[in-house]
Amino acid sequence: MKHLKQIALCLLLAFSLVTSAFAAEVPENLVVENLNGQQRMVKTYVLSPETDPEILKEPSFEYDGFTYTWAYTTKDEKEFLETKAVVETVTVETEKKDLSVILEQLAPTMAYDDGEFAGELALDHTTLSTEAAGYATGSNTVTATKTIGPLDRNDMSYVPATTVKNGVTLSLSNVEWQVIGTDLVGEVLAPSSYQAVATYSGKSSYKYATGYVTTAEYRGEVAASGVESITYTVVYVGTKIKPPEPVEPNEPVRGGIIFGDGSSSIGSILLTLLGVLLIAALIAGAAYLFLHRKNVYVYIPGDKPRDYKLVAKFRVEADRPEVDISGLDPYPEDIVAVEVKRPLAKKLVGQTFTVRHQAGQHAYAILQDRPGDWHEFNLNEEDNE
């Protein structure tokens, strides 16, 4: 009898797999127990946080002489915490190449949030790099004065037409003649020597920076936390089924197949065979649905930060890792998140997964398999490409 009960329990678990397969959820464990005089059946599920636990409730069912009815559901959340180092590069523009002016444009810290990881980054002063944003050409006037003499006469041939100062050639702009010596000619003093005071001028050009661009890096460790999975324990309480009234021997049972002529054993065999065939069909159906359940979910951002809304589910085989979202209605406007469930992600780690959309396709590498692979990209950036 104990062996038969074990077989029956296995068949019940198979039936539960069928029922759960239609709901796309499979229990991790099933236990039938009598706890402090109360008959119970306990089913345990390990599901993603997006799953609605209401779908786990089953209508009343019979097993091994008891009618089981849902009593309550408990949950135990398994949280996760991941960290990673992040470097963000920023640029600022200033009119001067002055460190104090540059630091006024750079905050000591900056917030980081990519929708999954969040934290605070600090400015790394050793990474500051400043360059001219561009150059313009300017000019200024260069002048020079030369005194030429003594000369015997005020003749312009003594005065050079050009001169050079600091590498710039200047042109003569003015000459002032001065008498520096006289001689007595008769009774009159006459100039006998001169000097020329020559003024030269010219233009010189130079380049100057129109502004400066500084590049700096912010560094830090950011974290992603949340609920990785939830273990639901669904408890059903059993009520003893009252045995049917005994049937008198050799008396036919209306609507049944038990007859006084001894054909009841044939009816029992037929019922047993029918039950076996039904269970086999249910198990086959459960296996088919389990093997063909959806394993790639597509999300779009919800109304709140870090809140996502499920918009589509796909069934993807490992030998063809791709989905086509071009036909989604409504079609996503910008951010798309693709979650590859753990069983498929384990097979595809390191391989390329392709998302086909209306603007083309987006390919990326599957990086992790616990609890699955999550990837986001922006359709607007895909269009720009």
Tab-separated table of C-alpha atoms in Angstrom:
chain	number	residue	atom	x	y	z
A	1	MET	CA	0.000	0.000	0.000
A	2	LYS	CA	2.836	2.403	0.809
A	3	HIS	CA	4.383	1.718	-2.577
A	4	LEU	CA	1.067	2.425	-4.292
A	5	LYS	CA	0.772	5.726	-2.439
A	6	GLN	CA	4.213	6.753	-3.644
A	7	ILE	CA	3.180	5.953	-7.204
A	8	ALA	CA	-0.023	7.934	-6.738
A	9	LEU	CA	1.933	10.883	-5.338
A	10	CYS	CA	4.210	10.825	-8.387
A	11	LEU	CA	1.162	10.794	-10.650
A	12	LEU	CA	-0.298	13.725	-8.688
A	13	LEU	CA	2.931	15.644	-9.152
A	14	ALA	CA	2.744	14.885	-12.873
A	15	PHE	CA	-0.831	16.159	-12.927
A	16	SER	CA	0.307	19.276	-11.081
A	17	LEU	CA	2.993	19.774	-13.681
A	18	VAL	CA	0.318	19.642	-16.354
A	19	THR	CA	-1.870	22.152	-14.514
A	20	SER	CA	1.093	24.434	-13.882
A	21	ALA	CA	2.361	24.041	-17.429
A	22	PHE	CA	-0.874	25.548	-18.677
A	23	ALA	CA	-0.141	28.435	-16.298
A	24	ALA	CA	3.511	28.442	-17.499
A	25	GLU	CA	4.758	27.783	-13.930
A	26	VAL	CA	6.181	24.527	-12.538
A	27	PRO	CA	6.484	23.707	-8.804
A	28	GLU	CA	9.955	22.961	-7.496
A	29	ASN	CA	8.619	20.605	-4.848
A	30	LEU	CA	5.367	18.948	-3.696
A	31	VAL	CA	4.793	17.472	-0.235
A	32	VAL	CA	1.717	15.727	1.252
A	33	GLU	CA	1.794	15.715	5.068
A	34	ASN	CA	-0.309	15.520	8.190
A	35	LEU	CA	0.789	18.344	10.486
A	36	ASN	CA	-0.683	18.363	14.004
A	37	GLY	CA	-3.720	16.440	12.803
A	38	GLN	CA	-4.274	18.634	9.750
A	39	GLN	CA	-3.951	17.056	6.310
A	40	ARG	CA	-2.007	19.351	3.996
A	41	MET	CA	-0.490	19.473	0.538
A	42	VAL	CA	2.358	21.984	0.080
A	43	LYS	CA	3.595	23.148	-3.328
A	44	THR	CA	6.751	25.241	-3.641
A	45	TYR	CA	7.540	27.549	-6.588
A	46	VAL	CA	10.653	29.644	-7.326
A	47	LEU	CA	9.590	32.458	-9.663
A	48	SER	CA	10.708	35.834	-10.962
A	49	PRO	CA	9.443	38.983	-9.196
A	50	GLU	CA	7.243	39.820	-12.210
A	51	THR	CA	5.064	36.729	-11.719
A	52	ASP	CA	1.623	37.267	-10.197
A	53	PRO	CA	1.239	34.750	-7.318
A	54	GLU	CA	-2.543	34.649	-7.883
A	55	ILE	CA	-1.997	32.353	-10.884
A	56	LEU	CA	-0.574	29.704	-8.523
A	57	LYS	CA	-3.900	29.128	-6.785
A	58	GLU	CA	-5.655	25.999	-8.016
A	59	PRO	CA	-9.346	25.116	-7.615
A	60	SER	CA	-10.238	22.357	-5.148
A	61	PHE	CA	-9.089	18.890	-6.194
A	62	GLU	CA	-9.161	15.326	-4.834
A	63	TYR	CA	-6.242	13.090	-3.980
A	64	ASP	CA	-5.904	9.860	-1.953
A	65	GLY	CA	-9.266	10.173	-0.184
A	66	PHE	CA	-9.055	13.916	0.562
A	67	THR	CA	-10.454	17.044	-1.065
A	68	TYR	CA	-7.775	19.739	-0.992
A	69	THR	CA	-8.679	23.437	-0.903
A	70	TRP	CA	-6.295	26.400	-1.079
A	71	ALA	CA	-5.589	27.814	2.398
A	72	TYR	CA	-2.821	30.407	2.077
A	73	THR	CA	0.350	31.389	0.191
A	74	THR	CA	3.611	32.604	1.733
A	75	LYS	CA	6.558	34.164	-0.018
A	76	ASP	CA	10.281	34.496	0.673
A	77	GLU	CA	12.219	37.049	-1.384
A	78	LYS	CA	15.797	36.340	-2.426
A	79	GLU	CA	17.568	39.659	-2.867
A	80	PHE	CA	20.698	40.359	-4.893
A	81	LEU	CA	23.390	43.036	-4.792
A	82	GLU	CA	25.887	43.583	-7.599
A	83	THR	CA	28.594	46.242	-7.842
A	84	LYS	CA	30.859	47.455	-10.605
A	85	ALA	CA	33.422	50.199	-11.226
A	86	VAL	CA	32.292	53.008	-13.525
A	87	VAL	CA	34.185	55.804	-15.308
A	88	GLU	CA	32.262	58.746	-16.785
A	89	THR	CA	33.988	61.379	-18.954
A	90	VAL	CA	32.755	64.989	-19.022
A	91	THR	CA	33.940	68.153	-20.814
A	92	VAL	CA	33.621	71.813	-19.842
A	93	GLU	CA	34.527	75.025	-21.695
A	94	THR	CA	36.221	78.061	-20.118
A	95	GLU	CA	37.578	81.362	-21.442
A	96	LYS	CA	40.841	81.018	-19.525
A	97	LYS	CA	43.272	78.210	-18.925
A	98	ASP	CA	43.034	78.766	-15.196
A	99	LEU	CA	42.660	75.772	-12.859
A	100	SER	CA	40.521	77.690	-10.365
A	101	VAL	CA	38.152	78.760	-13.161
A	102	ILE	CA	38.019	75.202	-14.530
A	103	LEU	CA	37.242	73.656	-11.126
A	104	GLU	CA	34.335	76.060	-10.730
A	105	GLN	CA	32.743	74.285	-13.716
A	106	LEU	CA	33.362	70.764	-12.339
A	107	ALA	CA	31.323	69.486	-9.388
A	108	PRO	CA	33.228	67.341	-6.852
A	109	THR	CA	30.757	64.474	-7.370
A	110	MET	CA	28.083	63.403	-9.847
A	111	ALA	CA	25.116	61.039	-9.620
A	112	TYR	CA	25.067	57.904	-11.804
A	113	ASP	CA	21.979	55.906	-12.784
A	114	ASP	CA	21.727	53.759	-15.923
A	115	GLY	CA	18.382	52.266	-14.980
A	116	GLU	CA	20.000	49.230	-13.357
A	117	PHE	CA	23.102	50.418	-11.494
A	118	ALA	CA	23.135	53.594	-9.406
A	119	GLY	CA	25.589	55.410	-7.175
A	120	GLU	CA	27.839	58.462	-6.861
A	121	LEU	CA	31.071	59.144	-8.760
A	122	ALA	CA	33.907	61.413	-7.607
A	123	LEU	CA	36.025	63.743	-9.742
A	124	ASP	CA	39.517	62.362	-10.416
A	125	HIS	CA	41.716	65.494	-10.503
A	126	THR	CA	44.613	63.582	-12.047
A	127	THR	CA	42.643	63.091	-15.265
A	128	LEU	CA	42.130	66.802	-16.072
A	129	SER	CA	43.313	67.640	-19.596
A	130	THR	CA	42.918	71.153	-21.077
A	131	GLU	CA	43.327	72.135	-24.722
A	132	ALA	CA	42.520	75.206	-26.792
A	133	ALA	CA	39.046	75.074	-28.295
A	134	GLY	CA	40.243	77.054	-31.347
A	135	TYR	CA	42.490	79.869	-32.503
A	136	ALA	CA	42.000	83.355	-34.023
A	137	THR	CA	44.495	85.817	-35.570
A	138	GLY	CA	45.160	89.281	-34.101
A	139	SER	CA	47.491	92.162	-34.978
A	140	ASN	CA	49.206	95.125	-33.315
A	141	THR	CA	51.295	98.144	-34.363
A	142	VAL	CA	55.063	98.067	-33.886
A	143	THR	CA	57.035	101.376	-33.890
A	144	ALA	CA	60.710	102.268	-33.762
A	145	THR	CA	62.704	105.528	-33.641
A	146	LYS	CA	66.232	105.913	-35.043
A	147	THR	CA	68.583	108.932	-34.769
A	148	ILE	CA	70.847	109.283	-37.812
A	149	GLY	CA	73.800	111.727	-37.767
A	150	PRO	CA	75.811	113.799	-37.662
A	151	LEU	CA	75.174	114.578	-41.337
A	152	ASP	CA	76.626	117.317	-43.437
A	153	ARG	CA	73.241	118.146	-44.896
A	154	ASN	CA	69.606	117.349	-44.391
A	155	ASP	CA	69.397	114.946	-47.271
A	156	MET	CA	66.768	112.119	-47.283
A	157	SER	CA	69.206	109.817	-48.982
A	158	TYR	CA	70.872	109.412	-45.591
A	159	VAL	CA	67.643	108.028	-44.062
A	160	PRO	CA	66.864	104.276	-44.712
A	161	ALA	CA	63.327	103.600	-45.999
A	162	THR	CA	62.847	100.538	-43.700
A	163	THR	CA	64.158	98.999	-40.518
A	164	VAL	CA	63.620	95.697	-38.651
A	165	LYS	CA	62.416	95.298	-35.077
A	166	ASN	CA	61.725	91.928	-33.385
A	167	GLY	CA	61.629	90.256	-36.750
A	168	VAL	CA	59.059	92.737	-38.158
A	169	THR	CA	60.028	94.994	-41.085
A	170	LEU	CA	58.926	98.584	-40.419
A	171	SER	CA	58.467	101.362	-42.968
A	172	LEU	CA	59.547	104.987	-42.580
A	173	SER	CA	56.611	107.068	-41.443
A	174	ASN	CA	58.204	110.409	-40.417
A	175	VAL	CA	61.566	112.284	-40.337
A	176	GLU	CA	62.485	115.236	-38.132
A	177	TRP	CA	65.680	117.121	-39.037
A	178	GLN	CA	67.687	118.724	-36.262
A	179	VAL	CA	70.683	121.146	-36.521
A	180	ILE	CA	73.460	119.951	-34.274
A	181	GLY	CA	76.319	122.262	-35.446
A	182	THR	CA	76.865	125.737	-37.005
A	183	ASP	CA	79.736	127.650	-38.667
A	184	LEU	CA	80.312	131.403	-39.111
A	185	VAL	CA	79.887	132.319	-42.702
A	186	GLY	CA	80.789	135.953	-42.983
A	187	GLU	CA	78.955	137.563	-40.195
A	188	VAL	CA	76.118	134.909	-40.172
A	189	LEU	CA	75.988	131.548	-38.410
A	190	ALA	CA	74.974	128.830	-40.816
A	191	PRO	CA	74.119	125.155	-40.061
A	192	SER	CA	77.115	122.950	-40.602
A	193	SER	CA	75.835	119.521	-39.377
A	194	TYR	CA	72.474	117.791	-39.018
A	195	GLN	CA	70.858	114.721	-37.525
A	196	ALA	CA	67.668	113.012	-38.575
A	197	VAL	CA	65.164	111.557	-36.084
A	198	ALA	CA	63.356	108.884	-38.163
A	199	THR	CA	60.132	107.205	-37.040
A	200	TYR	CA	59.188	103.765	-38.422
A	201	SER	CA	55.949	101.764	-38.003
A	202	GLY	CA	54.444	98.451	-39.118
A	203	LYS	CA	51.935	95.682	-38.313
A	204	SER	CA	52.663	92.310	-36.661
A	205	SER	CA	50.196	89.371	-36.449
A	206	TYR	CA	49.760	86.708	-33.782
A	207	LYS	CA	47.430	83.819	-32.894
A	208	TYR	CA	45.432	83.523	-29.696
A	209	ALA	CA	43.121	80.877	-28.211
A	210	THR	CA	39.410	81.633	-28.450
A	211	GLY	CA	38.660	79.398	-25.431
A	212	TYR	CA	39.642	76.177	-23.700
A	213	VAL	CA	38.081	72.709	-23.387
A	214	THR	CA	38.841	70.581	-20.331
A	215	THR	CA	38.211	66.836	-20.187
A	216	ALA	CA	37.820	65.157	-16.787
A	217	GLU	CA	36.851	61.728	-15.497
A	218	TYR	CA	34.541	60.805	-12.638
A	219	ARG	CA	35.162	57.413	-11.034
A	220	GLY	CA	33.383	55.299	-8.462
A	221	GLU	CA	31.637	52.054	-7.605
A	222	VAL	CA	27.921	51.722	-8.314
A	223	ALA	CA	25.485	49.046	-7.211
A	224	ALA	CA	22.398	47.270	-8.493
A	225	SER	CA	20.064	45.689	-5.975
A	226	GLY	CA	16.646	44.148	-6.010
A	227	VAL	CA	14.763	40.888	-5.790
A	228	GLU	CA	16.340	38.062	-7.785
A	229	SER	CA	13.574	35.523	-7.200
A	230	ILE	CA	10.661	34.784	-4.885
A	231	THR	CA	9.904	31.416	-3.318
A	232	TYR	CA	6.157	30.931	-2.972
A	233	THR	CA	4.803	28.226	-0.682
A	234	VAL	CA	1.207	27.377	-1.560
A	235	VAL	CA	-0.627	25.399	1.127
A	236	TYR	CA	-3.795	23.358	0.549
A	237	VAL	CA	-5.801	21.842	3.434
A	238	GLY	CA	-7.379	18.416	2.920
A	239	THR	CA	-10.844	17.239	4.029
A	240	LYS	CA	-11.599	13.509	4.291
A	241	ILE	CA	-13.889	12.263	1.531
A	242	LYS	CA	-16.831	10.233	2.844
A	243	PRO	CA	-16.857	6.675	1.411
A	244	PRO	CA	-19.779	5.799	-0.896
A	245	GLU	CA	-22.644	3.638	0.329
A	246	PRO	CA	-21.939	-0.113	-0.058
A	247	VAL	CA	-23.540	-1.825	-3.061
A	248	GLU	CA	-25.401	-5.100	-2.551
A	249	PRO	CA	-23.807	-8.077	-4.360
A	250	ASN	CA	-25.307	-9.178	-7.691
A	251	GLU	CA	-27.221	-5.879	-7.855
A	252	PRO	CA	-26.528	-3.796	-10.961
A	253	VAL	CA	-25.427	-0.220	-10.369
A	254	ARG	CA	-27.307	2.317	-12.396
A	255	GLY	CA	-25.067	4.211	-14.778
A	256	GLY	CA	-22.083	2.022	-13.805
A	257	ILE	CA	-20.347	-0.998	-15.144
A	258	ILE	CA	-20.542	-3.283	-12.097
A	259	PHE	CA	-22.815	-6.262	-12.679
A	260	GLY	CA	-23.647	-9.294	-10.642
A	261	ASP	CA	-22.472	-11.573	-13.385
A	262	GLY	CA	-18.782	-10.963	-12.510
A	263	SER	CA	-18.004	-8.333	-15.142
A	264	SER	CA	-16.986	-5.788	-12.452
A	265	SER	CA	-13.334	-6.845	-12.739
A	266	ILE	CA	-13.407	-6.067	-16.472
A	267	GLY	CA	-14.856	-2.640	-15.725
A	268	SER	CA	-12.106	-1.996	-13.163
A	269	ILE	CA	-9.445	-2.956	-15.689
A	270	LEU	CA	-10.990	-0.673	-18.296
A	271	LEU	CA	-11.141	2.196	-15.812
A	272	THR	CA	-7.508	1.595	-14.842
A	273	LEU	CA	-6.398	1.563	-18.483
A	274	LEU	CA	-8.391	4.712	-19.176
A	275	GLY	CA	-6.792	6.409	-16.176
A	276	VAL	CA	-3.282	5.381	-17.286
A	277	LEU	CA	-3.922	6.693	-20.804
A	278	LEU	CA	-5.281	9.960	-19.436
A	279	ILE	CA	-2.290	10.439	-17.148
A	280	ALA	CA	0.117	9.635	-20.004
A	281	ALA	CA	-1.634	12.186	-22.209
A	282	LEU	CA	-1.481	14.786	-19.439
A	283	ILE	CA	2.216	14.124	-18.819
A	284	ALA	CA	2.950	14.381	-22.552
A	285	GLY	CA	1.007	17.645	-22.722
A	286	ALA	CA	2.848	18.987	-19.699
A	287	ALA	CA	6.216	18.084	-21.194
A	288	TYR	CA	5.293	19.730	-24.498
A	289	LEU	CA	4.106	22.949	-22.849
A	290	PHE	CA	7.101	23.049	-20.513
A	291	LEU	CA	9.579	22.587	-23.357
A	292	HIS	CA	7.827	25.235	-25.477
A	293	ARG	CA	7.181	27.887	-22.854
A	294	LYS	CA	8.249	31.477	-23.513
A	295	ASN	CA	11.846	32.213	-22.558
A	296	VAL	CA	12.513	35.764	-23.841
A	297	TYR	CA	10.555	38.720	-22.393
A	298	VAL	CA	10.477	42.244	-23.873
A	299	TYR	CA	9.840	45.276	-21.645
A	300	ILE	CA	9.457	49.044	-21.993
A	301	PRO	CA	9.924	51.660	-19.231
A	302	GLY	CA	6.913	52.138	-16.974
A	303	ASP	CA	5.561	55.270	-15.324
A	304	LYS	CA	8.066	55.226	-12.463
A	305	PRO	CA	11.917	55.137	-12.436
A	306	ARG	CA	13.337	51.620	-12.690
A	307	ASP	CA	9.803	50.302	-13.361
A	308	TYR	CA	9.322	48.197	-16.485
A	309	LYS	CA	6.203	46.958	-18.275
A	310	LEU	CA	6.107	43.575	-19.994
A	311	VAL	CA	4.905	43.988	-23.602
A	312	ALA	CA	5.782	40.703	-25.328
A	313	LYS	CA	6.979	37.111	-24.772
A	314	PHE	CA	8.836	34.962	-27.301
A	315	ARG	CA	9.941	31.357	-27.576
A	316	VAL	CA	13.564	31.248	-28.802
A	317	GLU	CA	15.665	28.175	-29.563
A	318	ALA	CA	19.386	28.106	-28.762
A	319	ASP	CA	20.341	27.442	-32.400
A	320	ARG	CA	18.591	30.656	-33.535
A	321	PRO	CA	19.117	33.348	-30.870
A	322	GLU	CA	16.970	36.215	-32.166
A	323	VAL	CA	13.567	37.915	-31.803
A	324	ASP	CA	11.638	40.277	-34.068
A	325	ILE	CA	9.860	43.202	-32.335
A	326	SER	CA	9.068	45.155	-35.493
A	327	GLY	CA	5.445	44.032	-35.352
A	328	LEU	CA	4.732	45.068	-31.752
A	329	ASP	CA	1.601	47.195	-31.336
A	330	PRO	CA	2.056	49.712	-29.923
A	331	TYR	CA	5.636	49.936	-31.131
A	332	PRO	CA	8.177	51.069	-28.447
A	333	GLU	CA	9.147	54.746	-28.603
A	334	ASP	CA	12.702	54.674	-27.239
A	335	ILE	CA	14.067	52.304	-24.564
A	336	VAL	CA	13.636	48.544	-25.039
A	337	ALA	CA	14.743	45.970	-22.434
A	338	VAL	CA	15.216	42.316	-23.387
A	339	GLU	CA	15.352	39.607	-20.693
A	340	VAL	CA	16.674	36.182	-21.690
A	341	LYS	CA	15.499	33.688	-19.069
A	342	ARG	CA	18.082	31.645	-17.216
A	343	PRO	CA	17.664	28.254	-18.975
A	344	LEU	CA	18.239	29.854	-22.399
A	345	ALA	CA	20.863	32.314	-21.133
A	346	LYS	CA	22.955	29.411	-19.768
A	347	LYS	CA	23.118	27.977	-23.290
A	348	LEU	CA	23.950	31.314	-24.933
A	349	VAL	CA	26.608	32.808	-22.601
A	350	GLY	CA	29.224	34.479	-24.796
A	351	GLN	CA	27.083	34.203	-27.932
A	352	THR	CA	25.421	37.013	-29.884
A	353	PHE	CA	21.695	37.681	-29.486
A	354	THR	CA	19.891	39.701	-32.199
A	355	VAL	CA	16.819	41.914	-31.816
A	356	ARG	CA	15.217	42.814	-35.141
A	357	HIS	CA	13.246	46.068	-35.195
A	358	GLN	CA	11.730	48.480	-37.687
A	359	ALA	CA	15.022	50.368	-38.217
A	360	GLY	CA	17.192	47.261	-38.685
A	361	GLN	CA	18.672	45.044	-36.023
A	362	HIS	CA	20.529	45.295	-32.693
A	363	ALA	CA	23.063	42.616	-31.726
A	364	TYR	CA	24.747	42.111	-28.362
A	365	ALA	CA	26.525	39.390	-26.384
A	366	ILE	CA	24.838	37.325	-23.659
A	367	LEU	CA	26.948	38.010	-20.562
A	368	GLN	CA	25.309	36.202	-17.641
A	369	ASP	CA	22.893	33.430	-16.754
A	370	ARG	CA	21.993	34.077	-13.073
A	371	PRO	CA	19.150	34.812	-12.806
A	372	GLY	CA	19.140	35.605	-16.546
A	373	ASP	CA	20.487	38.130	-19.023
A	374	TRP	CA	19.083	41.683	-19.105
A	375	HIS	CA	19.951	44.122	-21.894
A	376	GLU	CA	18.657	47.600	-22.738
A	377	PHE	CA	19.064	49.750	-25.857
A	378	ASN	CA	17.530	52.908	-27.338
A	379	LEU	CA	15.578	52.599	-30.582
A	380	ASN	CA	16.115	56.315	-31.285
A	381	GLU	CA	19.880	55.792	-31.293
A	382	GLU	CA	19.374	52.808	-33.614
A	383	ASP	CA	17.461	55.078	-36.018
A	384	ASN	CA	20.264	57.681	-35.956
A	385	GLU	CA	22.727	55.053	-36.985
